[in-house]
Coordinates of C-alpha atoms and ligand atoms in Angstrom, one line a residue:
M21 CA 34.3 6.6 -44.0
A22 CA 31.4 8.4 -42.2
I23 CA 33.5 11.2 -41.0
Q24 CA 35.4 13.1 -43.6
W25 CA 37.8 15.7 -42.3
F26 CA 40.0 17.6 -44.7
P27 CA 41.1 20.6 -42.7
G28 CA 43.4 22.2 -45.2
H29 CA 47.0 21.4 -46.1
M30 CA 49.7 20.5 -43.7
N31 CA 52.6 21.1 -46.1
L32 CA 54.2 23.7 -44.0
T33 CA 53.8 21.7 -40.8
R34 CA 55.2 18.7 -42.5
K35 CA 58.2 20.6 -43.9
V36 CA 59.1 22.3 -40.6
I37 CA 58.8 19.1 -38.5
T38 CA 61.0 17.3 -41.1
E39 CA 63.7 20.0 -40.7
R40 CA 63.5 20.4 -37.0
V41 CA 63.5 16.7 -36.2
K42 CA 67.1 16.4 -37.5
E43 CA 68.3 18.3 -34.4
I44 CA 65.8 16.8 -31.9
D45 CA 66.5 14.2 -29.2
V46 CA 63.0 13.4 -28.1
V47 CA 59.6 13.8 -29.7
I48 CA 56.7 14.5 -27.3
E49 CA 53.2 13.7 -28.6
V50 CA 50.4 15.1 -26.5
L51 CA 47.4 12.8 -26.7
D52 CA 43.9 12.9 -25.3
A53 CA 43.8 10.3 -22.5
R54 CA 40.1 9.5 -23.4
L55 CA 41.2 8.4 -26.9
P56 CA 44.9 7.9 -26.9
G57 CA 45.1 5.8 -30.1
S58 CA 42.7 7.9 -32.1
S59 CA 44.3 11.2 -31.0
S60 CA 47.7 10.1 -32.2
N61 CA 48.7 11.3 -35.6
P62 CA 50.3 8.6 -37.7
L63 CA 52.0 11.2 -39.9
L64 CA 54.1 12.1 -36.9
Q65 CA 55.6 8.6 -36.8
E66 CA 56.4 8.9 -40.5
L67 CA 58.1 12.3 -40.1
T68 CA 60.0 11.5 -36.9
G69 CA 61.1 7.9 -37.7
H70 CA 63.0 6.3 -34.9
K71 CA 63.4 9.3 -32.6
P72 CA 62.7 8.4 -29.0
R73 CA 59.1 9.2 -28.2
L74 CA 57.3 10.4 -25.1
Q75 CA 53.5 10.0 -25.2
V76 CA 51.8 12.4 -22.9
L77 CA 48.3 11.2 -22.0
N78 CA 46.8 14.5 -21.2
K79 CA 43.4 15.4 -19.7
Q80 CA 43.7 12.3 -17.5
D81 CA 41.2 13.9 -15.1
L82 CA 38.5 13.2 -17.8
A83 CA 39.7 9.6 -18.6
D84 CA 38.8 6.3 -17.0
A85 CA 41.3 5.9 -14.2
A86 CA 41.3 2.1 -14.7
R87 CA 42.1 2.4 -18.4
T88 CA 44.9 5.0 -18.4
P89 CA 47.4 2.5 -16.8
L90 CA 46.6 0.0 -19.6
W91 CA 47.6 2.6 -22.2
L92 CA 50.7 3.6 -20.3
D93 CA 51.8 0.0 -20.1
W94 CA 51.0 -0.5 -23.8
Y95 CA 53.2 2.5 -24.8
N96 CA 56.0 1.7 -22.3
A97 CA 56.3 -1.8 -23.7
Q98 CA 57.3 -0.3 -27.1
S99 CA 60.9 0.3 -27.8
D100 CA 62.2 3.9 -27.5
T101 CA 58.9 5.0 -26.1
R102 CA 57.7 6.1 -22.7
A103 CA 54.4 7.4 -21.6
I104 CA 53.1 9.6 -18.8
A105 CA 49.7 10.7 -17.8
L106 CA 49.0 14.4 -17.0
D107 CA 46.3 16.9 -16.6
A108 CA 46.1 20.6 -16.1
S109 CA 46.1 20.3 -12.3
E110 CA 49.6 18.7 -12.4
P111 CA 51.8 20.8 -10.1
A112 CA 55.1 19.9 -11.7
P113 CA 54.6 19.0 -15.3
T114 CA 58.0 20.3 -16.3
R115 CA 59.9 18.1 -13.8
R116 CA 57.9 15.0 -14.9
L117 CA 58.5 15.8 -18.6
I118 CA 62.2 16.4 -18.1
E119 CA 62.6 13.2 -16.1
A120 CA 60.9 11.1 -18.7
C121 CA 62.9 12.7 -21.6
K122 CA 66.2 12.0 -19.7
L123 CA 65.3 8.3 -19.6
L124 CA 64.8 8.4 -23.3
A125 CA 67.9 10.3 -24.2
P126 CA 70.3 9.6 -21.3
N127 CA 73.3 11.0 -23.1
R128 CA 71.8 14.5 -23.4
G129 CA 72.0 17.1 -20.7
G130 CA 74.3 19.8 -19.4
M131 CA 75.1 23.1 -21.2
A132 CA 77.2 21.4 -23.9
K133 CA 74.6 18.9 -24.9
P134 CA 71.2 20.4 -24.0
M135 CA 68.2 18.2 -24.4
R136 CA 66.2 19.2 -27.5
V137 CA 62.6 18.2 -27.5
L138 CA 59.8 18.8 -30.1
I139 CA 56.3 18.9 -28.7
C140 CA 53.4 18.0 -31.1
G141 CA 49.7 17.2 -30.8
I142 CA 46.5 17.5 -32.7
P143 CA 44.3 20.5 -31.8
N144 CA 42.3 20.3 -28.5
V145 CA 44.5 17.8 -26.6
G146 CA 45.6 20.6 -24.3
K147 CA 49.0 21.3 -25.7
S148 CA 48.8 25.1 -25.3
T149 CA 47.6 24.8 -21.8
L150 CA 50.4 22.4 -20.9
I151 CA 53.1 24.6 -22.6
N152 CA 51.7 27.7 -20.8
S153 CA 51.8 26.1 -17.5
M154 CA 55.3 25.0 -18.0
S155 CA 56.8 28.0 -19.6
G156 CA 55.8 30.8 -17.2
K157 CA 58.3 33.6 -17.5
R158 CA 60.9 31.4 -19.3
Q159 CA 59.0 31.5 -22.5
A160 CA 61.1 32.8 -25.4
K161 CA 60.0 33.5 -28.9
T162 CA 63.1 33.1 -30.9
G163 CA 62.2 34.0 -34.4
D164 CA 65.3 36.0 -35.0
E165 CA 67.8 33.2 -34.3
A166 CA 69.4 31.5 -37.2
G167 CA 67.8 28.3 -38.2
I168 CA 64.5 28.9 -36.4
T169 CA 61.6 29.8 -38.6
K170 CA 59.3 32.6 -37.5
L171 CA 56.6 30.0 -37.0
E172 CA 58.5 28.0 -34.5
Q173 CA 58.7 28.7 -30.9
R174 CA 61.5 27.6 -28.6
I175 CA 60.8 27.4 -24.9
V176 CA 63.7 27.1 -22.5
L177 CA 62.4 24.9 -19.7
A178 CA 65.8 24.6 -18.0
D179 CA 69.3 25.8 -18.9
D180 CA 69.9 22.5 -20.6
F181 CA 66.4 21.6 -21.8
Y182 CA 64.8 23.2 -24.9
L183 CA 61.3 22.6 -25.9
W184 CA 60.2 23.3 -29.5
D185 CA 56.6 23.9 -30.2
T186 CA 55.4 22.5 -33.5
P187 CA 54.6 25.2 -36.0
G188 CA 51.3 25.2 -37.8
M189 CA 48.7 22.6 -37.2
L190 CA 49.0 18.9 -36.8
W191 CA 45.5 18.0 -37.9
P192 CA 44.1 14.6 -36.9
R193 CA 44.4 12.0 -39.6
I194 CA 41.5 9.7 -39.5
I195 CA 42.6 6.2 -40.6
V196 CA 39.9 4.1 -39.1
E197 CA 36.2 4.6 -38.9
Q198 CA 35.9 4.4 -35.1
S199 CA 38.7 6.9 -34.6
G200 CA 36.7 9.4 -36.6
Y201 CA 33.7 9.0 -34.3
N202 CA 35.9 9.2 -31.2
L203 CA 37.7 12.3 -32.4
A204 CA 34.3 13.9 -33.2
A205 CA 32.9 13.0 -29.8
S206 CA 35.9 14.5 -28.1
G207 CA 35.5 17.8 -30.0
A208 CA 38.8 17.4 -32.0
V209 CA 37.3 17.8 -35.4
G210 CA 35.3 20.7 -36.7
R211 CA 31.5 20.8 -36.2
N212 CA 30.8 20.9 -39.9
A213 CA 32.7 17.6 -40.5
Y214 CA 30.2 15.3 -38.9
D215 CA 26.6 14.6 -38.2
E216 CA 26.0 15.0 -34.4
E217 CA 23.2 12.4 -34.4
L218 CA 25.5 9.8 -35.9
V219 CA 28.4 10.6 -33.6
A220 CA 26.1 10.6 -30.5
L221 CA 24.6 7.2 -31.5
E222 CA 28.1 5.7 -31.9
L223 CA 29.1 7.1 -28.6
L224 CA 26.0 5.7 -26.9
G225 CA 26.6 2.4 -28.6
Y226 CA 30.0 2.2 -26.8
L227 CA 28.8 3.6 -23.5
Q228 CA 25.9 1.1 -23.4
K229 CA 28.4 -1.8 -23.4
N230 CA 31.1 -0.2 -21.3
Y231 CA 29.6 2.5 -19.1
A232 CA 25.9 1.6 -18.7
D233 CA 25.9 2.5 -15.0
M234 CA 27.0 6.0 -15.8
L235 CA 24.2 6.4 -18.3
E236 CA 21.7 5.2 -15.7
A237 CA 23.2 7.6 -13.1
R238 CA 22.9 10.6 -15.3
Y239 CA 19.7 10.0 -17.2
K240 CA 17.7 8.0 -14.7
L241 CA 16.3 5.6 -17.3
G242 CA 15.1 3.1 -14.7
L243 CA 16.9 0.3 -16.4
D244 CA 19.7 -2.1 -15.2
N245 CA 22.9 -2.4 -17.1
E246 CA 21.8 -5.4 -19.1
R247 CA 18.6 -3.7 -20.3
I248 CA 20.5 -0.6 -21.2
A249 CA 23.0 -2.7 -23.2
A250 CA 20.2 -4.5 -25.0
L251 CA 18.5 -1.3 -26.3
H252 CA 19.0 -0.2 -29.9
D253 CA 21.2 2.9 -29.9
D254 CA 18.4 5.1 -31.3
E255 CA 16.0 3.8 -28.7
L256 CA 18.5 4.9 -26.1
L257 CA 18.9 8.3 -27.6
D258 CA 15.2 8.6 -27.7
A259 CA 14.8 7.6 -24.1
I260 CA 17.5 10.1 -23.0
G261 CA 15.8 12.9 -25.1
R262 CA 12.5 12.2 -23.3
R263 CA 14.1 12.2 -19.8
R264 CA 15.9 15.4 -20.5
G265 CA 13.0 17.2 -22.1
A266 CA 14.5 17.4 -25.6
M267 CA 11.1 17.4 -27.3
M268 CA 9.4 18.9 -30.3
G269 CA 5.7 19.0 -31.3
G270 CA 3.5 16.0 -31.3
G271 CA 5.3 14.4 -28.3
R272 CA 8.2 13.5 -30.4
V273 CA 11.8 13.6 -29.3
N274 CA 14.0 16.3 -30.9
V275 CA 16.8 13.9 -31.8
Q276 CA 19.3 16.6 -32.8
K277 CA 18.9 18.3 -29.4
A278 CA 19.2 15.0 -27.6
A279 CA 22.4 14.2 -29.6
E280 CA 23.9 17.6 -28.7
L281 CA 23.0 17.0 -25.1
V282 CA 24.8 13.6 -25.0
L283 CA 27.9 15.0 -26.7
T284 CA 28.0 18.0 -24.3
D285 CA 27.7 15.7 -21.3
F286 CA 30.5 13.5 -22.5
R287 CA 32.8 16.4 -23.3
A288 CA 32.3 18.0 -19.9
A289 CA 32.8 14.6 -18.2
V290 CA 29.3 15.1 -16.6
L291 CA 28.7 11.3 -17.2
G292 CA 31.9 10.5 -15.4
R293 CA 35.4 9.6 -16.4
I294 CA 35.3 7.7 -19.7
T295 CA 37.9 6.3 -22.1
L296 CA 36.6 5.4 -25.5
E297 CA 39.1 2.8 -26.5
T298 CA 41.4 0.3 -24.9
P299 CA 44.8 -0.5 -26.5
E300 CA 43.4 -3.9 -27.7
E301 CA 40.3 -2.4 -29.2
Y302 CA 42.3 0.2 -31.0
A303 CA 44.7 -2.4 -32.3
Q304 CA 41.8 -4.4 -33.6
W305 CA 40.3 -1.4 -35.4
L306 CA 43.6 -0.8 -37.0
A307 CA 43.9 -4.4 -38.1
V308 CA 40.4 -4.3 -39.6
G309 CA 41.1 -0.9 -41.3
Q310 CA 44.3 -2.3 -42.9
Q311 CA 42.4 -5.2 -44.4
R312 CA 40.1 -2.9 -46.2
Ligands
GDP29 P1 45.4 22.7 -27.8 O1 44.6 22.9 -29.0 O2 46.0 21.3 -27.8 O3 46.5 23.7 -27.6 O4 44.4 22.7 -26.6 P2 44.2 23.8 -25.5 O5 45.3 23.9 -24.5 O6 43.7 25.0 -26.1 O7 43.0 23.1 -24.6 C1 41.8 22.7 -25.2 C2 40.7 22.7 -24.2 O8 41.0 21.6 -23.2 C3 40.6 23.9 -23.4 O9 39.2 24.2 -23.1 C4 41.4 23.6 -22.1 O10 40.9 24.4 -21.0 C5 41.0 22.1 -21.9 N1 42.1 21.4 -21.2 C6 43.4 21.5 -21.4 N2 44.1 20.6 -20.6 C7 43.1 20.0 -19.8 C8 43.2 19.0 -18.8 O11 44.2 18.4 -18.5 N3 42.0 18.6 -18.3 C9 40.8 19.1 -18.7 N4 39.7 18.7 -18.1 N5 40.7 20.1 -19.6 C10 41.9 20.5 -20.2

């Protein structure tokens, strides 16, 4: 596996999720809509078993608007699972979250049986931003209540709707090669865990085949989609470096600088709205990974 990411132990996170999930009605997993499959943590499935699941495809403003519905359909077709797409500009995230959870746990609601929801997500998917926009003044740190560890946070979104923030960190778990690259491209794994040139080349390899017009629009390579797709990925990186003035002595391209430039452009959605995997592609990567 090209990207190795061992960000410390998750024992505490694992322990608290295991305890909390016993009294939870719905598990919300916040995903990055640009890489829904890769930003999902399989450990969460192990820990939460058959609890109804709401997949929130967050940062949809950065993702390909034609692909997000494919992912929503894919999740909605699974039993006990619903999916919604959100981004930080959403005016009523709380209402949409509550509505989706009620469909998953129709028997909960009212003061006697409040809806109890656990929200999880790997770093950088926008979980804190979402929680902050929902909680406003209602936020309550409840470390003193019995049965709530100091690390946990309960947010009362409505009188009969409690949201528990996961304690500790739910680090990404990289189970297939391509997910590692996509997580690195999105900025979800630490800088020291990967080689930027390698990640930029993988990213370009995907963009050449799926978003060549965006590469042309941004980098003005003077090539049509077919010619862009036919380039070797390092030729493409070289051409981009030249166009953007990422040079070093002797008329050579500074490949490291060119790679950083491509990654920065992708992360800021300067290239356009891009999704790095379709449900079918992700399923295929998983199938290949399992054969290994
Ligand atoms: P967390 O680690 O999951 O809690 O992520 P944060 O809430 O800290 O967000 C990580 C980064 O993504 C921050 O720079 C946020 O401003 C940004 N962010 C969060 N939500 C969105 C969104 O919906 N759209 C965009 N474009 N950026 C977002």
